[in-house]
Tab-separated table of C-alpha atoms in Angstrom:
chain	number	residue	atom	x	y	z
A	1	MET	CA	-43.309	-103.536	-147.053
A	2	ILE	CA	-41.972	-105.051	-150.290
A	3	PHE	CA	-43.026	-102.014	-152.353
A	4	LEU	CA	-41.291	-99.637	-149.934
A	5	LEU	CA	-38.065	-101.648	-150.076
A	6	LEU	CA	-38.205	-101.910	-153.880
A	7	THR	CA	-38.741	-98.155	-154.212
A	8	ILE	CA	-35.710	-97.434	-152.036
A	9	LEU	CA	-33.604	-99.996	-153.932
A	10	LEU	CA	-34.555	-98.641	-157.367
A	11	ASN	CA	-34.001	-95.027	-156.337
A	12	THR	CA	-30.573	-95.952	-154.978
A	13	TYR	CA	-29.683	-97.733	-158.233
A	14	ILE	CA	-30.680	-94.614	-160.181
A	15	PHE	CA	-28.518	-92.482	-157.878
A	16	VAL	CA	-25.491	-94.718	-158.483
A	17	LEU	CA	-26.096	-94.617	-162.238
A	18	LEU	CA	-26.309	-90.819	-162.239
A	19	LYS	CA	-22.992	-90.652	-160.393
A	20	ILE	CA	-21.498	-92.830	-163.131
A	21	PHE	CA	-22.991	-90.492	-165.761
A	22	GLN	CA	-21.072	-87.598	-164.211
A	23	LYS	CA	-17.810	-89.495	-164.543
A	24	LEU	CA	-18.540	-90.403	-168.176
A	25	LYS	CA	-19.497	-86.781	-168.989
A	26	VAL	CA	-22.695	-87.637	-170.839
A	27	ASP	CA	-25.243	-85.125	-172.107
A	28	ALA	CA	-27.702	-85.271	-169.208
A	29	LEU	CA	-30.715	-83.987	-171.151
A	30	GLN	CA	-30.269	-86.429	-174.046
A	31	THR	CA	-29.806	-89.310	-171.619
A	32	ILE	CA	-32.910	-88.364	-169.652
A	33	VAL	CA	-35.011	-88.083	-172.826
A	34	VAL	CA	-33.909	-91.557	-173.959
A	35	ASN	CA	-34.680	-92.720	-170.442
A	36	TYR	CA	-38.253	-91.424	-170.697
A	37	TRP	CA	-38.955	-93.215	-173.979
A	38	THR	CA	-37.344	-96.362	-172.596
A	39	CYS	CA	-39.839	-96.085	-169.745
A	40	VAL	CA	-42.681	-96.022	-172.283
A	41	VAL	CA	-41.352	-99.130	-174.054
A	42	THR	CA	-40.805	-100.870	-170.720
A	43	GLY	CA	-44.363	-100.053	-169.707
A	44	SER	CA	-45.717	-101.447	-172.982
A	45	ILE	CA	-43.824	-104.712	-172.495
A	46	PHE	CA	-44.882	-104.897	-168.854
A	47	GLU	CA	-48.541	-104.333	-169.743
A	48	GLY	CA	-48.406	-106.818	-172.638
A	49	GLY	CA	-49.250	-104.279	-175.323
A	50	LEU	CA	-48.817	-100.683	-176.443
A	51	SER	CA	-49.362	-98.628	-173.321
A	52	ILE	CA	-50.055	-95.368	-175.189
A	53	SER	CA	-53.339	-94.964	-177.087
A	54	SER	CA	-55.726	-92.223	-178.180
A	55	GLU	CA	-58.427	-93.718	-175.942
A	56	SER	CA	-56.397	-92.733	-172.899
A	57	VAL	CA	-57.423	-89.089	-173.301
A	58	HIS	CA	-60.867	-90.106	-172.028
A	59	GLN	CA	-59.470	-91.585	-168.821
A	60	PRO	CA	-60.034	-89.442	-165.704
A	61	TRP	CA	-56.333	-89.687	-164.817
A	62	PHE	CA	-55.063	-88.485	-168.223
A	63	ILE	CA	-54.908	-84.780	-167.350
A	64	TRP	CA	-52.893	-85.660	-164.239
A	65	ALA	CA	-50.437	-87.689	-166.330
A	66	VAL	CA	-49.967	-84.675	-168.621
A	67	MET	CA	-49.402	-82.225	-165.772
A	68	LEU	CA	-47.114	-84.544	-163.823
A	69	GLY	CA	-45.126	-85.439	-166.951
A	70	GLY	CA	-44.444	-81.761	-167.524
A	71	GLY	CA	-43.641	-81.369	-163.850
A	72	PHE	CA	-41.165	-84.242	-163.844
A	73	ILE	CA	-38.959	-82.858	-166.603
A	74	THR	CA	-39.275	-79.323	-165.185
A	75	VAL	CA	-38.070	-80.447	-161.762
A	76	PHE	CA	-35.212	-82.422	-163.299
A	77	ASN	CA	-33.933	-79.419	-165.226
A	78	LEU	CA	-34.414	-77.157	-162.212
A	79	MET	CA	-32.408	-79.575	-160.068
A	80	ALA	CA	-29.617	-79.515	-162.647
A	81	TYR	CA	-29.644	-75.700	-162.626
A	82	CYS	CA	-29.670	-75.448	-158.824
A	83	THR	CA	-26.854	-77.979	-158.562
A	84	LYS	CA	-24.784	-75.777	-160.855
A	85	THR	CA	-25.563	-72.484	-159.092
A	86	ASP	CA	-26.130	-73.514	-155.458
A	87	GLY	CA	-24.198	-76.767	-155.121
A	88	ILE	CA	-25.137	-80.388	-154.596
A	89	THR	CA	-25.770	-80.072	-150.864
A	90	ALA	CA	-28.312	-77.248	-151.015
A	91	THR	CA	-30.169	-78.858	-153.926
A	92	THR	CA	-30.339	-82.321	-152.345
A	93	VAL	CA	-31.501	-81.021	-148.968
A	94	THR	CA	-34.174	-78.864	-150.625
A	95	ASN	CA	-35.467	-81.769	-152.699
A	96	LYS	CA	-35.602	-84.224	-149.790
A	97	LEU	CA	-37.130	-81.784	-147.322
A	98	SER	CA	-40.023	-81.235	-149.744
A	99	LEU	CA	-41.567	-84.409	-148.292
A	100	VAL	CA	-43.190	-82.188	-145.656
A	101	ILE	CA	-45.764	-80.992	-148.220
A	102	PRO	CA	-47.384	-84.379	-149.076
A	103	VAL	CA	-47.148	-85.463	-145.436
A	104	ILE	CA	-49.040	-82.394	-144.214
A	105	VAL	CA	-51.628	-82.834	-146.973
A	106	SER	CA	-52.083	-86.505	-146.010
A	107	LEU	CA	-52.525	-85.712	-142.325
A	108	PHE	CA	-54.896	-82.770	-142.715
A	109	GLY	CA	-56.420	-83.262	-146.174
A	110	TYR	CA	-57.021	-87.022	-146.001
A	111	HIS	CA	-57.388	-87.131	-142.210
A	112	GLU	CA	-54.867	-89.933	-141.820
A	113	LYS	CA	-54.244	-90.958	-138.227
A	114	SER	CA	-51.257	-89.482	-136.468
A	115	SER	CA	-49.495	-90.308	-133.220
A	116	PHE	CA	-46.731	-88.907	-131.084
A	117	LEU	CA	-44.223	-91.401	-132.536
A	118	LYS	CA	-45.175	-90.587	-136.136
A	119	ILE	CA	-44.942	-86.848	-135.554
A	120	ALA	CA	-41.612	-87.317	-133.746
A	121	GLY	CA	-40.294	-89.407	-136.650
A	122	ILE	CA	-41.371	-86.817	-139.213
A	123	ILE	CA	-39.752	-84.014	-137.216
A	124	LEU	CA	-36.524	-86.020	-136.845
A	125	SER	CA	-36.447	-86.629	-140.602
A	126	PHE	CA	-35.502	-83.009	-141.303
A	127	PRO	CA	-32.231	-82.880	-139.317
A	128	ALA	CA	-31.564	-86.470	-140.423
A	129	VAL	CA	-31.642	-85.551	-144.118
A	130	TYR	CA	-29.580	-82.408	-143.589
A	131	MET	CA	-26.922	-84.155	-141.498
A	132	THR	CA	-26.684	-87.072	-143.937
A	133	VAL	CA	-26.146	-85.036	-147.115
A	134	ARG	CA	-24.254	-82.141	-145.525
A	135	GLN	CA	-20.852	-81.506	-147.115
A	136	PRO	CA	-18.204	-78.787	-146.772
A	137	LYS	CA	-19.290	-75.566	-148.448
A	138	GLU	CA	-18.516	-75.629	-152.147
A	139	GLU	CA	-16.548	-72.748	-153.568
A	140	GLY	CA	-17.307	-70.778	-156.694
A	141	ARG	CA	-21.089	-70.959	-156.399
A	142	ASN	CA	-23.329	-68.084	-157.315
A	143	GLY	CA	-26.615	-69.269	-155.926
A	144	ASN	CA	-30.108	-67.866	-155.941
A	145	MET	CA	-32.257	-68.947	-152.994
A	146	SER	CA	-35.465	-68.145	-154.866
A	147	TRP	CA	-34.906	-71.056	-157.286
A	148	LEU	CA	-34.304	-73.413	-154.361
A	149	ILE	CA	-37.636	-72.311	-152.910
A	150	VAL	CA	-39.311	-73.011	-156.262
A	151	LEU	CA	-37.663	-76.459	-156.329
A	152	PHE	CA	-38.893	-77.157	-152.786
A	153	PHE	CA	-42.525	-76.471	-153.648
A	154	LEU	CA	-42.468	-78.140	-157.086
A	155	SER	CA	-40.955	-81.357	-155.692
A	156	GLY	CA	-43.403	-81.427	-152.798
A	157	PHE	CA	-46.442	-80.761	-154.949
A	158	LEU	CA	-45.379	-83.435	-157.462
A	159	ASP	CA	-45.464	-86.073	-154.707
A	160	THR	CA	-48.757	-84.626	-153.469
A	161	PHE	CA	-50.389	-84.785	-156.908
A	162	VAL	CA	-49.135	-88.331	-157.496
A	163	LYS	CA	-50.813	-89.279	-154.208
A	164	TYR	CA	-54.021	-87.476	-155.254
A	165	ALA	CA	-54.123	-89.272	-158.618
A	166	GLU	CA	-53.418	-92.631	-156.966
A	167	ARG	CA	-56.104	-92.091	-154.342
A	168	ASN	CA	-58.851	-90.977	-156.724
A	169	TYR	CA	-58.174	-92.577	-160.111
A	170	LEU	CA	-55.529	-95.319	-159.963
A	171	THR	CA	-57.496	-98.060	-158.253
A	172	THR	CA	-56.110	-101.046	-160.181
A	173	PRO	CA	-52.592	-102.248	-161.090
A	174	ALA	CA	-53.520	-101.852	-164.792
A	175	SER	CA	-54.482	-98.185	-164.404
A	176	GLN	CA	-51.364	-97.554	-162.315
A	177	ALA	CA	-49.121	-99.051	-165.021
A	178	SER	CA	-50.863	-97.160	-167.850
A	179	PHE	CA	-50.729	-93.884	-165.917
A	180	THR	CA	-46.991	-94.326	-165.362
A	181	SER	CA	-46.353	-94.925	-169.078
A	182	HIS	CA	-48.335	-91.845	-170.128
A	183	LEU	CA	-46.566	-89.714	-167.538
A	184	PHE	CA	-43.196	-90.642	-169.029
A	185	ALA	CA	-44.475	-90.211	-172.600
A	186	VAL	CA	-45.410	-86.603	-171.846
A	187	ALA	CA	-42.030	-85.956	-170.213
A	188	GLY	CA	-40.289	-87.632	-173.170
A	189	THR	CA	-42.201	-85.539	-175.706
A	190	ILE	CA	-41.333	-82.281	-173.957
A	191	GLY	CA	-37.700	-83.348	-173.572
A	192	THR	CA	-37.460	-84.389	-177.240
A	193	LEU	CA	-38.631	-80.961	-178.377
A	194	ILE	CA	-35.990	-79.301	-176.189
A	195	VAL	CA	-33.248	-81.596	-177.537
A	196	LEU	CA	-34.299	-80.899	-181.151
A	197	VAL	CA	-34.099	-77.152	-180.543
A	198	LYS	CA	-30.608	-77.531	-179.059
A	199	LEU	CA	-29.488	-79.698	-181.993
A	200	VAL	CA	-30.828	-77.266	-184.603
A	201	THR	CA	-29.201	-74.297	-182.883
A	202	GLY	CA	-25.893	-76.152	-182.581
A	203	LYS	CA	-25.889	-76.156	-178.777
A	204	SER	CA	-25.763	-79.950	-178.563
A	205	LYS	CA	-24.567	-83.014	-180.500
A	206	LEU	CA	-25.851	-86.579	-180.506
A	207	ALA	CA	-23.686	-89.289	-178.949
A	208	TRP	CA	-24.249	-93.057	-178.815
A	209	LYS	CA	-23.291	-93.283	-175.145
A	210	ASN	CA	-26.253	-91.057	-174.304
A	211	LEU	CA	-28.511	-93.623	-175.992
A	212	TRP	CA	-27.411	-96.792	-174.233
A	213	LEU	CA	-26.963	-95.108	-170.867
A	214	GLY	CA	-30.475	-93.683	-171.186
A	215	ILE	CA	-31.762	-97.217	-171.741
A	216	CYS	CA	-29.912	-98.431	-168.641
A	217	LEU	CA	-31.600	-95.658	-166.678
A	218	GLY	CA	-35.061	-95.984	-168.203
A	219	VAL	CA	-35.949	-99.542	-167.192
A	220	PRO	CA	-35.407	-99.092	-163.432
A	221	ASN	CA	-36.817	-95.558	-163.610
A	222	TYR	CA	-40.150	-96.847	-164.934
A	223	PHE	CA	-40.453	-99.393	-162.170
A	224	SER	CA	-39.375	-96.855	-159.537
A	225	ILE	CA	-42.475	-94.757	-160.312
A	226	TYR	CA	-44.762	-97.774	-160.786
A	227	VAL	CA	-43.649	-99.353	-157.508
A	228	PHE	CA	-43.920	-95.961	-155.762
A	229	ILE	CA	-47.578	-95.738	-156.810
A	230	ARG	CA	-48.166	-99.356	-155.697
A	231	MET	CA	-46.553	-98.463	-152.370
A	232	LEU	CA	-48.969	-95.549	-151.915
A	233	HIS	CA	-51.890	-97.856	-152.760
A	234	SER	CA	-50.849	-100.592	-150.318
A	235	ASP	CA	-52.161	-100.887	-146.771
A	236	PHE	CA	-48.744	-101.377	-145.161
A	237	LEU	CA	-48.321	-97.687	-144.272
A	238	PRO	CA	-50.400	-94.542	-144.867
A	239	SER	CA	-48.800	-92.025	-147.220
A	240	SER	CA	-47.953	-89.706	-144.302
A	241	ALA	CA	-45.556	-92.454	-143.174
A	242	SER	CA	-44.559	-94.193	-146.431
A	243	ILE	CA	-43.386	-91.026	-148.230
A	244	PRO	CA	-40.999	-89.941	-145.429
A	245	ALA	CA	-39.805	-93.530	-144.972
A	246	ASN	CA	-39.091	-93.756	-148.708
A	247	ASN	CA	-37.230	-90.431	-148.840
A	248	ILE	CA	-35.139	-91.054	-145.746
A	249	GLY	CA	-34.477	-94.673	-146.726
A	250	THR	CA	-33.258	-93.525	-150.131
A	251	VAL	CA	-30.917	-90.998	-148.505
A	252	VAL	CA	-29.483	-93.669	-146.195
A	253	ALA	CA	-29.021	-96.265	-148.955
A	254	SER	CA	-27.642	-93.738	-151.451
A	255	THR	CA	-25.183	-92.361	-148.916
A	256	ALA	CA	-24.008	-95.876	-148.076
A	257	ALA	CA	-23.542	-96.598	-151.797
A	258	ALA	CA	-21.617	-93.345	-152.271
A	259	ILE	CA	-19.291	-94.231	-149.404
A	260	LEU	CA	-18.711	-97.825	-150.526
A	261	LEU	CA	-18.590	-97.341	-154.305
A	262	PHE	CA	-17.276	-93.807	-154.743
A	263	ARG	CA	-15.208	-93.488	-151.555
A	264	GLU	CA	-16.980	-90.324	-150.455
A	265	LYS	CA	-15.651	-88.865	-147.220
A	266	VAL	CA	-17.318	-90.160	-144.048
A	267	THR	CA	-17.679	-87.353	-141.505
A	268	PRO	CA	-18.982	-87.586	-137.921
A	269	MET	CA	-21.918	-85.419	-139.021
A	270	ARG	CA	-22.839	-87.872	-141.790
A	271	ILE	CA	-22.588	-90.883	-139.465
A	272	ALA	CA	-24.842	-89.129	-136.950
A	273	GLY	CA	-27.275	-88.332	-139.750
A	274	LEU	CA	-27.436	-91.961	-140.864
A	275	ILE	CA	-28.165	-93.105	-137.307
A	276	LEU	CA	-30.835	-90.436	-136.897
A	277	SER	CA	-32.348	-91.457	-140.246
A	278	VAL	CA	-32.740	-95.054	-139.096
A	279	VAL	CA	-34.380	-93.877	-135.862
A	280	SER	CA	-36.724	-91.643	-137.860
A	281	ILE	CA	-37.765	-94.497	-140.167
A	282	LEU	CA	-38.420	-96.823	-137.227
A	283	LEU	CA	-40.569	-94.224	-135.457
A	284	ILE	CA	-42.621	-93.556	-138.591
A	285	ALA	CA	-42.970	-97.193	-139.656
A	286	PHE	CA	-43.969	-98.601	-136.262
A	287	SER	CA	-46.018	-95.686	-134.890
């Protein structure tokens, strides 16, 4: 239970910080790259030594860390693109609804037990997410549904592959922590190369605020992934229940933070979505 709550709390903190980034007009890519390397440093401190070593290439989970690291930065940039072309609402709904992929894999691939209440909770999660994040249609968007479909599958498969790696290779807290650090190191390396290209071509400039804000993001971001893996490895809930509970809980907490901290408009639809989200979580958690 504690890992589920910590994951929701950390994800909500990251959401609030990203909203602040928008107001400060930071370079998102530079900030995210600094965030990734901060994650590596945080992991090294947390593990009590350098978390990245050449010996890691012989670990069975290393190839998964490489693929997922590339996937993480790809999904982030795709989310930024879809937000620009399709709007915040469409992008958020697509990303959150992707939870159906790891849930289906858990139920049918890992033969996790299901029940009427769990299935009902999972089904309710879809309208709950949509109603919670739904906003008035944004003007001036020139969207492309095909990229939203790509985002849907990439986000879902990322969660699925994290679950696969956790289930088969990350059997100890030490391996889980090391895996997390390597995942971020790969993402940081790819992001650094992109930033260097943009700097050389004159498409971007360095700014100190991107550095310290990236550090503020990196520490909780590391633990959000580490705790997420610990949550999947715990016996409190099977992944077919914990992943939806985490996604819906994050939506509820983030929406509440947006309303309280950023004075976002509270509509009857959003209130109904929050209530439905709570019902969905209860059905999944106590099925």
